[in-house]
Amino acid sequence: MIPAAFEYFTPSTLSEAIALLEEHGDEAKILSGGHSLIPMMRYRLASPEKIVDINGIPDLEYIKEEDGYLKIGGLTREVALEDTPMIREKYPLLYDTAVMIADPQVRNLATIGGNIAHGDAANDHPATMLALGAEVVATGPNGERVIPIDDFFLGLYYTALEPTEIITEIRIPVADGNSSGTYKKMERKVGDYATAAVAVQVTMNGSGPAKVGIGLTNVGPTPIRAKRSEELLVGQPITDELIKEAGKLASEDCAPTADLRGSEEYKRSVVSVLTQRALKTAFERALSS
Amino acid sequence: MSKQTITVTVNGEAYTEEVEPRMLLVHFIREKLSLTGTHIGCDSTSCGACTILMDGKSIKSCTMFAVQANGKHFTTIEGVAQNGQYHPLQEGFKEEHGLQCGFCTPGMIMRAIELLDKNPNPTEEEIRWGISGNLCRCTGYVNIVKAVQYAAKKMAEAPKEKGALNEV
Ligand SMILES: Cc1cc2nc3c(=O)[nH]c(=O)nc-3n(C[C@H](O)[C@H](O)[C@H](O)COP(=O)(O)OP(=O)(O)OC[C@H]3O[C@@H](n4cnc5c(N)ncnc54)[C@H](O)[C@@H]3O)c2cc1C
Ligand code: FES
Ligand code: FES
């Protein structure tokens, strides 16, 4: 279908973009990869009057370790996460997440900033960012603001971002030799959004984990942190019973609704199984690294 | 809403046109440039029939506005054959019966060009993952995989044919 008409702006600096967002307020939408926004515009689920295309802003595409953080520029494309050896080696959770998103053509354009800003619980990065304990750097009229990921997702398509703010960076604590993770996603077919998915990141201290992050995708209006499962595991020697119990708690703590992808009961069961599988893989990887 | 002037290079030729911002790139290519080899098969960014190369990267031209294309370089299926010679992928699809109705073929070929550019010697699994954004309702994919394998082999034997397209 043909989207509704709009006026199109291509700012070439961050401050120019923010000024446009301030000027046009609610009428304006940021366009980055366009792979959530344009589909919504084609279906006329969104009809912004002004589009502020931020692709011309320089220096927002990067992946680097600096000051104790893995820093990812807001305009970084999924394909860059896939193709950067450091991500695959040190942050396998991020790699496993990126390769499961849509398909290669979509990943050539879709951005990590857009994936998070969209506030869609069906997107894969939000749960991963919960598991990784990320921070979102938002730049607006008053400069930069750092938002902890636990304060970021407020509801369906609703985040802590102001309409005048642009996600310029994602920060993730640098992984050390004792940490690893994985993303397990159940999808009906390649490229589909998750029926349910589970992100796990662990940091080991001897035979037990010092830190556990577990994020759940598409089983509630926002991505969900499986807090009770995390707490159950921290500081405990890993056993099959404990992992099983963590899966059970996660399946209780999510809030799926029935849809074409399955019933509520089915989705809870998927969460339990995927949580156990993801924990096993994450522990194995962390202990062998 | 006022029109904007854009200049894009498609298959080596520069075009300057006035477009409405809401015009999708695929409509621009088909209707303004009359390059109808790029197909539209869905309304949901699912089928890949509209795949073209933007600065060497495969993208779905139904999910980009023409105004976003300003200043960029594109290759469509019409620009793939060089000097009257089929591209190895075109030859592969012909030799291996990689098409039946042919509707998905331009998108498959454009996607496979980038796939082989990044990974000149892919396994069958890598090919299947690589074309996971392209749907074919006819072939069952077996012969499409064979066509890509044919091209990979051919390009390994004559590596310069691969580079030629990227200069377009
Ligand atoms: C066929 C298909 C399948 C898909 N499958 C998956 C999948 O399996 N998993 C998955 O996670 N995603 C999937 N996606 C979504 C895809 O990853 C999107 O690209 C992503 O959700 C949004 O990123 P974008 O850069 O395209 O953002 P856009 O579409 O450009 O923007 C999305 C929203 O975020 C806002 N925005 C964008 N960038 C910023 C920024 N830097 N700062 C502030 N606000 C911003 C926009 O205003 C808009 O409201 C799929 C998309 C398609 C088309
Ligand atoms: S027309 Fe189907 S993906 Fe573009
Ligand atoms: S050959 Fe008919 S859709 Fe692929």
Short mmCIF file of C-alpha atoms and ligand atoms in Angstrom, two decimals:
data_model
loop_
_atom_site.label_atom_id
_atom_site.label_comp_id
_atom_site.label_asym_id
_atom_site.label_seq_id
_atom_site.Cartn_x
_atom_site.Cartn_y
_atom_site.Cartn_z
CA MET A 1 0.00 0.00 0.00
CA ILE A 2 1.00 3.61 -0.39
CA PRO A 3 1.88 5.51 2.80
CA ALA A 4 0.20 8.83 3.61
CA ALA A 5 2.00 11.94 2.39
CA PHE A 6 4.71 13.50 4.55
CA GLU A 7 7.43 16.09 4.46
CA TYR A 8 10.97 14.71 4.45
CA PHE A 9 14.04 16.16 6.18
CA THR A 10 17.66 15.02 5.98
CA PRO A 11 19.61 16.71 8.77
CA SER A 12 23.37 16.31 8.45
CA THR A 13 24.20 16.86 12.11
CA LEU A 14 22.79 15.64 15.39
CA SER A 15 21.92 19.15 16.58
CA GLU A 16 20.09 19.89 13.32
CA ALA A 17 18.06 16.68 13.78
CA ILE A 18 17.16 17.53 17.37
CA ALA A 19 16.16 21.06 16.34
CA LEU A 20 13.79 19.58 13.71
CA LEU A 21 12.29 17.24 16.31
CA GLU A 22 11.79 20.18 18.68
CA GLU A 23 10.19 22.28 15.96
CA HIS A 24 7.75 19.60 14.78
CA GLY A 25 6.95 17.85 18.06
CA ASP A 26 4.43 15.01 17.81
CA GLU A 27 4.06 15.40 14.04
CA ALA A 28 7.61 14.18 13.44
CA LYS A 29 9.09 10.67 13.40
CA ILE A 30 12.71 9.65 13.27
CA LEU A 31 13.63 7.34 10.38
CA SER A 32 16.70 5.13 10.74
CA GLY A 33 16.63 1.64 9.18
CA GLY A 34 12.97 2.16 8.33
CA HIS A 35 12.15 -1.53 8.71
CA SER A 36 9.60 -1.08 11.46
CA LEU A 37 8.43 2.43 10.55
CA ILE A 38 7.92 2.00 6.79
CA PRO A 39 5.90 -1.23 7.14
CA MET A 40 3.68 0.60 9.66
CA MET A 41 3.34 3.54 7.26
CA ARG A 42 2.45 1.24 4.37
CA TYR A 43 -0.35 -0.25 6.46
CA ARG A 44 -1.23 3.29 7.60
CA LEU A 45 -0.80 2.24 11.21
CA ALA A 46 1.49 5.26 11.33
CA SER A 47 1.05 8.45 9.30
CA PRO A 48 3.67 10.92 10.51
CA GLU A 49 3.48 14.32 8.84
CA LYS A 50 7.23 14.87 9.02
CA ILE A 51 10.01 12.37 8.67
CA VAL A 52 13.43 13.19 10.07
CA ASP A 53 15.87 10.81 8.35
CA ILE A 54 18.91 10.48 10.62
CA ASN A 55 20.96 8.31 8.24
CA GLY A 56 22.98 11.34 7.10
CA ILE A 57 24.29 12.08 10.60
CA PRO A 58 27.97 11.06 10.68
CA ASP A 59 29.71 8.93 13.30
CA LEU A 60 26.72 7.05 14.67
CA GLU A 61 27.76 3.67 13.24
CA TYR A 62 30.47 2.00 15.34
CA ILE A 63 31.25 -0.93 17.62
CA LYS A 64 34.10 -0.42 20.09
CA GLU A 65 35.27 -1.25 23.60
CA GLU A 66 36.09 1.85 25.62
CA ASP A 67 36.06 2.92 29.30
CA GLY A 68 34.80 -0.46 30.50
CA TYR A 69 31.92 -0.58 28.02
CA LEU A 70 31.12 -2.14 24.70
CA LYS A 71 29.75 0.91 22.88
CA ILE A 72 27.49 0.51 19.86
CA GLY A 73 26.47 3.57 17.85
CA GLY A 74 22.71 4.09 17.52
CA LEU A 75 22.76 3.79 13.72
CA THR A 76 24.80 0.57 13.70
CA ARG A 77 23.18 -2.00 11.35
CA GLU A 78 22.41 -5.54 12.43
CA VAL A 79 24.79 -6.81 9.74
CA ALA A 80 27.70 -5.10 11.53
CA LEU A 81 26.99 -7.09 14.70
CA GLU A 82 26.95 -10.22 12.56
CA ASP A 83 30.19 -9.41 10.75
CA THR A 84 32.34 -8.12 13.65
CA PRO A 85 34.52 -10.99 14.95
CA MET A 86 34.84 -9.38 18.42
CA ILE A 87 31.06 -9.58 18.87
CA ARG A 88 30.94 -13.23 17.90
CA GLU A 89 33.84 -14.11 20.20
CA LYS A 90 33.21 -11.96 23.27
CA TYR A 91 29.47 -11.23 23.11
CA PRO A 92 27.90 -14.38 21.67
CA LEU A 93 24.50 -13.35 23.08
CA LEU A 94 24.54 -10.28 20.80
CA TYR A 95 25.69 -12.32 17.83
CA ASP A 96 23.05 -15.03 18.41
CA THR A 97 20.40 -12.31 18.66
CA ALA A 98 21.40 -10.37 15.54
CA VAL A 99 21.50 -13.40 13.23
CA MET A 100 17.98 -14.41 14.26
CA ILE A 101 16.50 -11.03 13.30
CA ALA A 102 14.53 -11.05 10.06
CA ASP A 103 16.64 -11.83 6.99
CA PRO A 104 19.89 -10.62 5.39
CA GLN A 105 18.33 -7.79 3.39
CA VAL A 106 16.51 -6.44 6.45
CA ARG A 107 19.68 -6.75 8.55
CA ASN A 108 21.62 -4.70 5.97
CA LEU A 109 19.51 -1.66 6.91
CA ALA A 110 17.83 -2.24 10.28
CA THR A 111 19.59 -0.47 13.16
CA ILE A 112 20.12 -1.42 16.78
CA GLY A 113 18.90 2.02 17.90
CA GLY A 114 15.67 1.62 15.96
CA ASN A 115 15.17 -1.91 17.25
CA ILE A 116 15.24 -0.64 20.84
CA ALA A 117 13.51 2.71 20.27
CA HIS A 118 10.53 1.04 18.62
CA GLY A 119 9.47 -0.38 22.00
CA ASP A 120 8.09 -3.54 20.44
CA ALA A 121 8.26 -6.52 22.81
CA ALA A 122 8.40 -8.77 19.72
CA ASN A 123 11.77 -7.28 18.77
CA ASP A 124 14.76 -9.31 19.82
CA HIS A 125 17.29 -6.77 21.11
CA PRO A 126 15.23 -5.48 24.04
CA ALA A 127 15.34 -8.75 26.03
CA THR A 128 19.00 -9.20 25.11
CA MET A 129 19.77 -5.73 26.44
CA LEU A 130 17.99 -6.60 29.70
CA ALA A 131 20.15 -9.72 30.06
CA LEU A 132 23.30 -7.72 29.30
CA GLY A 133 22.46 -4.91 31.73
CA ALA A 134 22.79 -2.30 28.98
CA GLU A 135 22.35 1.45 29.13
CA VAL A 136 20.73 3.58 26.45
CA VAL A 137 22.34 6.91 25.64
CA ALA A 138 19.70 9.36 24.42
CA THR A 139 20.68 12.75 23.02
CA GLY A 140 18.17 15.59 23.08
CA PRO A 141 17.91 19.37 23.43
CA ASN A 142 19.60 19.24 26.84
CA GLY A 143 22.45 16.99 25.74
CA GLU A 144 23.07 13.36 26.63
CA ARG A 145 21.11 11.29 29.12
CA VAL A 146 21.95 7.74 30.15
CA ILE A 147 18.92 5.51 30.74
CA PRO A 148 19.40 2.14 32.49
CA ILE A 149 17.69 -0.55 30.42
CA ASP A 150 15.42 -1.55 33.32
CA ASP A 151 13.87 1.94 33.20
CA PHE A 152 13.57 2.08 29.41
CA PHE A 153 10.63 -0.08 28.30
CA LEU A 154 7.40 1.30 29.76
CA GLY A 155 4.68 -0.36 27.69
CA LEU A 156 3.71 -1.51 24.23
CA TYR A 157 5.48 0.86 21.77
CA TYR A 158 6.11 3.10 24.78
CA THR A 159 9.60 3.87 26.07
CA ALA A 160 11.36 6.39 28.30
CA LEU A 161 12.50 8.35 25.22
CA GLU A 162 11.20 11.88 24.76
CA PRO A 163 9.96 12.68 21.23
CA THR A 164 12.94 15.04 20.88
CA GLU A 165 15.53 12.43 21.87
CA ILE A 166 17.63 10.24 19.59
CA ILE A 167 19.30 7.03 20.72
CA THR A 168 22.93 7.74 19.92
CA GLU A 169 24.60 4.85 21.72
CA ILE A 170 24.02 1.56 23.52
CA ARG A 171 26.48 0.74 26.32
CA ILE A 172 27.08 -2.76 27.61
CA PRO A 173 29.51 -3.61 30.44
CA VAL A 174 32.64 -5.17 28.89
CA ALA A 175 32.54 -8.96 29.00
CA ASP A 176 35.38 -10.65 30.85
CA GLY A 177 36.75 -14.17 30.40
CA ASN A 178 34.21 -15.58 32.87
CA SER A 179 31.11 -14.35 31.11
CA SER A 180 29.14 -15.62 28.17
CA GLY A 181 25.59 -15.96 26.96
CA THR A 182 23.20 -17.02 24.25
CA TYR A 183 19.84 -16.28 22.67
CA LYS A 184 17.31 -19.03 22.06
CA LYS A 185 14.41 -18.12 19.81
CA MET A 186 11.41 -20.14 18.73
CA GLU A 187 9.99 -18.89 15.45
CA ARG A 188 7.40 -20.33 13.09
CA LYS A 189 9.64 -19.81 10.10
CA VAL A 190 12.98 -18.17 9.38
CA GLY A 191 12.74 -14.41 9.76
CA ASP A 192 9.57 -14.39 11.82
CA TYR A 193 9.15 -12.56 15.09
CA ALA A 194 9.56 -14.84 18.11
CA THR A 195 6.79 -17.08 19.39
CA ALA A 196 8.93 -16.66 22.49
CA ALA A 197 12.65 -16.16 22.98
CA VAL A 198 15.05 -16.09 25.90
CA ALA A 199 18.29 -14.12 26.30
CA VAL A 200 20.78 -15.26 28.94
CA GLN A 201 24.08 -13.71 30.03
CA VAL A 202 26.09 -15.20 32.92
CA THR A 203 29.32 -14.35 34.70
CA MET A 204 30.89 -17.30 36.49
CA ASN A 205 32.72 -17.36 39.77
CA GLY A 206 34.04 -20.88 40.23
CA SER A 207 31.31 -23.42 39.55
CA GLY A 208 28.45 -21.00 40.26
CA PRO A 209 27.41 -17.77 38.60
CA ALA A 210 28.22 -14.42 40.22
CA LYS A 211 25.81 -12.71 37.84
CA VAL A 212 22.85 -13.91 35.77
CA GLY A 213 20.77 -11.84 33.35
CA ILE A 214 17.65 -13.34 31.78
CA GLY A 215 15.40 -11.44 29.34
CA LEU A 216 12.20 -12.75 27.73
CA THR A 217 10.98 -11.71 24.25
CA ASN A 218 7.38 -11.37 23.06
CA VAL A 219 5.65 -12.81 26.10
CA GLY A 220 4.23 -9.58 27.49
CA PRO A 221 3.63 -5.95 26.53
CA THR A 222 7.31 -5.21 27.22
CA PRO A 223 10.42 -7.38 27.33
CA ILE A 224 10.49 -9.06 30.73
CA ARG A 225 13.35 -9.67 33.15
CA ALA A 226 13.02 -13.11 34.75
CA LYS A 227 14.05 -11.78 38.12
CA ARG A 228 13.17 -14.76 40.34
CA SER A 229 15.08 -17.10 38.02
CA GLU A 230 18.13 -14.82 38.14
CA GLU A 231 18.04 -14.65 41.93
CA LEU A 232 17.60 -18.39 42.26
CA LEU A 233 20.81 -19.07 40.34
CA VAL A 234 23.23 -16.46 41.67
CA GLY A 235 25.92 -17.93 43.92
CA GLN A 236 24.58 -21.48 43.65
CA PRO A 237 26.42 -24.48 42.21
CA ILE A 238 24.72 -25.29 38.91
CA THR A 239 22.55 -28.40 38.89
CA ASP A 240 19.95 -29.71 36.47
CA GLU A 241 17.25 -29.30 39.13
CA LEU A 242 18.15 -25.67 39.66
CA ILE A 243 18.07 -24.96 35.92
CA LYS A 244 14.71 -26.69 35.67
CA GLU A 245 13.34 -24.59 38.52
CA ALA A 246 14.67 -21.40 36.87
CA GLY A 247 12.77 -22.34 33.71
CA LYS A 248 9.61 -22.93 35.68
CA LEU A 249 9.86 -19.57 37.46
CA ALA A 250 10.42 -17.76 34.14
CA SER A 251 7.34 -19.43 32.65
CA GLU A 252 5.32 -18.19 35.64
CA ASP A 253 6.73 -14.67 35.53
CA CYS A 254 5.96 -13.92 31.88
CA ALA A 255 2.62 -12.63 30.60
CA PRO A 256 1.95 -14.06 27.14
CA THR A 257 -1.34 -13.70 25.29
CA ALA A 258 -2.79 -16.19 22.83
CA ASP A 259 -2.41 -15.28 19.14
CA LEU A 260 -1.58 -16.92 15.81
CA ARG A 261 1.75 -18.02 17.23
CA GLY A 262 0.18 -20.11 20.00
CA SER A 263 -1.89 -20.30 23.16
CA GLU A 264 -0.84 -18.79 26.44
CA GLU A 265 -0.12 -22.21 27.89
CA TYR A 266 2.03 -23.18 24.91
CA LYS A 267 4.05 -19.99 25.13
CA ARG A 268 4.68 -20.45 28.85
CA SER A 269 5.91 -23.94 28.13
CA VAL A 270 8.20 -22.61 25.37
CA VAL A 271 9.62 -20.05 27.82
CA SER A 272 10.39 -22.78 30.34
CA VAL A 273 12.17 -24.96 27.81
CA LEU A 274 14.09 -22.13 26.13
CA THR A 275 15.19 -20.71 29.49
CA GLN A 276 16.67 -24.07 30.45
CA ARG A 277 18.38 -24.51 27.09
CA ALA A 278 19.77 -20.99 27.12
CA LEU A 279 21.09 -21.36 30.68
CA LYS A 280 22.82 -24.64 29.82
CA THR A 281 24.49 -23.17 26.75
CA ALA A 282 25.50 -19.99 28.59
CA PHE A 283 27.04 -21.92 31.50
CA GLU A 284 28.88 -24.28 29.17
CA ARG A 285 30.25 -21.40 27.15
CA ALA A 286 31.27 -19.36 30.19
CA LEU A 287 33.02 -22.31 31.83
CA SER A 288 34.93 -23.24 28.69
CA SER A 289 36.01 -19.73 27.77
CA MET B 1 3.05 17.72 -0.30
CA SER B 2 5.88 19.22 -2.31
CA LYS B 3 8.06 17.09 -4.52
CA GLN B 4 11.77 16.70 -4.07
CA THR B 5 14.49 16.29 -6.65
CA ILE B 6 16.73 13.28 -6.32
CA THR B 7 19.67 11.96 -8.31
CA VAL B 8 20.37 8.26 -8.24
CA THR B 9 22.69 6.08 -10.27
CA VAL B 10 21.12 2.87 -11.49
CA ASN B 11 23.13 0.34 -13.48
CA GLY B 12 25.78 2.97 -14.11
CA GLU B 13 23.40 5.63 -15.43
CA ALA B 14 22.55 8.76 -13.42
CA TYR B 15 18.88 9.79 -13.26
CA THR B 16 17.52 13.04 -11.85
CA GLU B 17 13.81 12.98 -11.09
CA GLU B 18 11.18 14.75 -9.04
CA VAL B 19 9.42 12.49 -6.56
CA GLU B 20 6.88 12.70 -3.80
CA PRO B 21 8.61 11.76 -0.51
CA ARG B 22 6.15 8.92 0.06
CA MET B 23 7.05 7.16 -3.18
CA LEU B 24 8.67 3.81 -2.43
CA LEU B 25 11.96 3.09 -4.15
CA VAL B 26 10.54 0.03 -5.89
CA HIS B 27 7.79 2.14 -7.47
CA PHE B 28 10.37 4.71 -8.53
CA ILE B 29 12.45 2.04 -10.24
CA ARG B 30 9.52 0.36 -11.94
CA GLU B 31 7.37 3.34 -12.83
CA LYS B 32 9.74 6.31 -13.21
CA LEU B 33 12.72 4.44 -14.63
CA SER B 34 10.66 1.74 -16.38
CA LEU B 35 12.97 -0.96 -15.05
CA THR B 36 10.32 -3.58 -14.44
CA GLY B 37 12.66 -6.49 -13.76
CA THR B 38 12.46 -5.60 -10.08
CA HIS B 39 9.22 -7.18 -8.86
CA ILE B 40 6.72 -6.55 -6.07
CA GLY B 41 5.47 -9.74 -4.46
CA CYS B 42 4.12 -8.70 -1.07
CA ASP B 43 3.15 -5.85 1.16
CA SER B 44 5.09 -6.94 4.19
CA THR B 45 8.84 -6.91 3.37
CA SER B 46 8.68 -10.70 3.32
CA CYS B 47 9.17 -12.00 -0.21
CA GLY B 48 12.41 -10.42 -1.47
CA ALA B 49 11.15 -10.11 -5.07
CA CYS B 50 12.08 -6.40 -4.92
CA THR B 51 15.71 -7.02 -3.89
CA ILE B 52 18.29 -4.75 -5.52
CA LEU B 53 21.84 -3.73 -4.63
CA MET B 54 22.47 -0.39 -2.94
CA ASP B 55 26.18 0.44 -2.92
CA GLY B 56 26.79 -3.31 -3.29
CA LYS B 57 24.46 -4.40 -0.47
CA SER B 58 21.22 -6.27 -1.06
CA ILE B 59 18.15 -4.42 0.18
CA LYS B 60 14.40 -4.70 -0.25
CA SER B 61 13.43 -1.73 -2.38
CA CYS B 62 9.81 -1.86 -1.15
CA THR B 63 10.99 -0.80 2.29
CA MET B 64 12.81 2.38 1.43
CA PHE B 65 11.55 5.70 0.12
CA ALA B 66 12.95 6.96 -3.17
CA VAL B 67 14.02 10.18 -1.43
CA GLN B 68 16.29 8.09 0.81
CA ALA B 69 18.08 6.88 -2.31
CA ASN B 70 19.38 10.31 -3.26
CA GLY B 71 23.09 10.12 -4.16
CA LYS B 72 23.27 6.35 -3.94
CA HIS B 73 24.32 3.73 -6.50
CA PHE B 74 22.06 0.82 -7.39
CA THR B 75 22.21 -2.30 -9.47
CA THR B 76 19.02 -3.98 -10.64
CA ILE B 77 18.62 -7.22 -12.56
CA GLU B 78 18.79 -5.24 -15.82
CA GLY B 79 22.38 -4.25 -14.98
CA VAL B 80 23.68 -7.68 -14.18
CA ALA B 81 24.60 -9.02 -17.63
CA GLN B 82 27.80 -7.44 -18.95
CA ASN B 83 28.60 -6.91 -22.65
CA GLY B 84 25.85 -9.25 -23.73
CA GLN B 85 27.17 -11.98 -21.44
CA TYR B 86 25.01 -13.49 -18.73
CA HIS B 87 26.25 -13.10 -15.17
CA PRO B 88 27.31 -16.51 -13.78
CA LEU B 89 24.21 -16.47 -11.57
CA GLN B 90 21.91 -15.89 -14.54
CA GLU B 91 23.65 -18.72 -16.31
CA GLY B 92 23.33 -20.89 -13.20
CA PHE B 93 19.58 -20.33 -12.94
CA LYS B 94 19.23 -21.25 -16.61
CA GLU B 95 21.47 -24.31 -16.52
CA GLU B 96 20.15 -25.70 -13.23
CA HIS B 97 16.47 -24.90 -13.85
CA GLY B 98 16.49 -22.51 -10.88
CA LEU B 99 13.18 -20.99 -11.97
CA GLN B 100 9.72 -21.96 -13.06
CA CYS B 101 7.45 -18.91 -13.28
CA GLY B 102 10.46 -16.63 -12.76
CA PHE B 103 8.74 -14.11 -10.54
CA CYS B 104 11.19 -14.51 -7.66
CA THR B 105 14.26 -14.84 -9.88
CA PRO B 106 15.45 -11.22 -10.15
CA GLY B 107 15.34 -10.87 -6.37
CA MET B 108 17.02 -14.23 -5.85
CA ILE B 109 19.84 -13.27 -8.22
CA MET B 110 20.38 -9.84 -6.67
CA ARG B 111 20.49 -11.37 -3.19
CA ALA B 112 22.82 -14.16 -4.33
CA ILE B 113 25.23 -11.62 -5.84
CA GLU B 114 25.90 -10.14 -2.41
CA LEU B 115 25.93 -13.57 -0.81
CA LEU B 116 28.70 -14.76 -3.14
CA ASP B 117 30.51 -11.45 -2.83
CA LYS B 118 30.80 -11.92 0.95
CA ASN B 119 31.18 -15.68 0.89
CA PRO B 120 32.50 -16.96 -2.46
CA ASN B 121 32.39 -20.61 -1.45
CA PRO B 122 29.23 -21.12 0.62
CA THR B 123 27.95 -24.42 1.95
CA GLU B 124 24.42 -25.49 1.10
CA GLU B 125 23.30 -24.39 4.55
CA GLU B 126 24.91 -20.98 4.10
CA ILE B 127 23.13 -20.57 0.78
CA ARG B 128 19.79 -21.51 2.33
CA TRP B 129 20.30 -19.06 5.21
CA GLY B 130 21.56 -16.49 2.73
CA ILE B 131 18.37 -16.57 0.66
CA SER B 132 16.06 -16.81 3.67
CA GLY B 133 14.61 -13.39 2.87
CA ASN B 134 13.47 -14.52 -0.59
CA LEU B 135 10.39 -16.63 -1.18
CA CYS B 136 9.81 -18.90 -4.16
CA ARG B 137 6.36 -20.41 -4.66
CA CYS B 138 7.38 -22.75 -7.46
CA THR B 139 10.72 -24.47 -7.27
CA GLY B 140 11.02 -25.78 -3.72
CA TYR B 141 14.45 -24.09 -3.65
CA VAL B 142 16.49 -27.19 -4.52
CA ASN B 143 17.41 -25.95 -7.97
CA ILE B 144 17.91 -22.40 -6.72
CA VAL B 145 20.56 -23.71 -4.35
CA LYS B 146 22.12 -25.60 -7.26
CA ALA B 147 22.09 -22.45 -9.39
CA VAL B 148 23.99 -20.52 -6.71
CA GLN B 149 26.47 -23.40 -6.37
CA TYR B 150 26.92 -23.39 -10.15
CA ALA B 151 27.69 -19.68 -10.10
CA ALA B 152 30.07 -19.99 -7.15
CA LYS B 153 32.04 -22.62 -9.02
CA LYS B 154 32.07 -20.64 -12.23
CA MET B 155 33.15 -17.45 -10.47
CA ALA B 156 35.95 -19.27 -8.66
CA GLU B 157 37.25 -20.39 -12.05
CA ALA B 158 37.04 -16.90 -13.55
CA PRO B 159 37.29 -14.54 -10.58
CA LYS B 160 37.30 -11.34 -12.59
CA GLU B 161 33.65 -11.75 -13.59
CA LYS B 162 32.75 -11.19 -9.96
CA GLY B 163 34.51 -7.83 -9.68
CA ALA B 164 32.98 -6.40 -12.83
CA LEU B 165 29.54 -5.88 -11.35
CA ASN B 166 30.72 -4.12 -8.24
CA GLU B 167 32.09 -1.27 -10.30
CA VAL B 168 28.65 -0.55 -11.73
C1 LIG C 1 10.13 -8.68 7.47
C2 LIG C 1 10.65 -8.16 8.76
C3 LIG C 1 10.97 -9.05 9.79
C4 LIG C 1 11.47 -8.58 10.99
N1 LIG C 1 11.81 -9.49 11.95
C5 LIG C 1 12.35 -9.05 13.10
C6 LIG C 1 12.75 -9.97 14.10
O1 LIG C 1 12.64 -11.18 13.94
N2 LIG C 1 13.27 -9.47 15.25
C7 LIG C 1 13.45 -8.13 15.46
O2 LIG C 1 13.95 -7.75 16.50
N3 LIG C 1 13.07 -7.25 14.53
C8 LIG C 1 12.53 -7.67 13.36
N4 LIG C 1 12.17 -6.76 12.42
C9 LIG C 1 12.24 -5.34 12.75
C10 LIG C 1 13.56 -4.75 12.34
O3 LIG C 1 14.61 -5.28 13.10
C11 LIG C 1 13.45 -3.24 12.48
O4 LIG C 1 14.30 -2.73 11.58
C12 LIG C 1 13.71 -2.65 13.83
O5 LIG C 1 12.71 -3.05 14.72
C13 LIG C 1 13.66 -1.13 13.81
O6 LIG C 1 14.86 -0.63 13.42
P1 LIG C 1 14.98 0.41 12.25
O7 LIG C 1 16.37 0.91 12.28
O8 LIG C 1 14.51 -0.19 11.00
O9 LIG C 1 14.01 1.58 12.78
P2 LIG C 1 12.89 2.44 12.06
O10 LIG C 1 11.88 1.60 11.41
O11 LIG C 1 13.56 3.48 11.24
O12 LIG C 1 12.26 3.14 13.35
C14 LIG C 1 11.49 2.40 14.28
C15 LIG C 1 10.97 3.36 15.35
O13 LIG C 1 12.02 3.81 16.19
C16 LIG C 1 12.22 5.22 16.06
N5 LIG C 1 13.68 5.39 15.96
C17 LIG C 1 14.48 4.81 15.03
N6 LIG C 1 15.78 5.06 15.30
C18 LIG C 1 15.79 5.82 16.42
C19 LIG C 1 16.82 6.40 17.20
N7 LIG C 1 18.14 6.22 16.89
N8 LIG C 1 16.49 7.12 18.29
C20 LIG C 1 15.18 7.29 18.62
N9 LIG C 1 14.16 6.77 17.93
C21 LIG C 1 14.46 6.05 16.83
C22 LIG C 1 11.45 5.64 14.84
O14 LIG C 1 10.96 6.95 14.94
C23 LIG C 1 10.33 4.62 14.81
O15 LIG C 1 9.31 5.01 15.68
C24 LIG C 1 11.67 -7.19 11.20
C25 LIG C 1 11.34 -6.29 10.19
C26 LIG C 1 10.85 -6.76 8.98
C27 LIG C 1 10.52 -5.77 7.92
S1 FES C 2 7.90 -6.72 -2.38
FE1 FES C 2 8.00 -8.40 -1.00
S2 FES C 2 9.79 -7.90 0.12
FE2 FES C 2 9.62 -6.20 -1.17
S1 FES C 3 10.03 -19.51 -9.85
FE1 FES C 3 7.98 -18.97 -9.43
S2 FES C 3 8.19 -17.93 -7.54
FE2 FES C 3 10.16 -18.74 -7.82
#
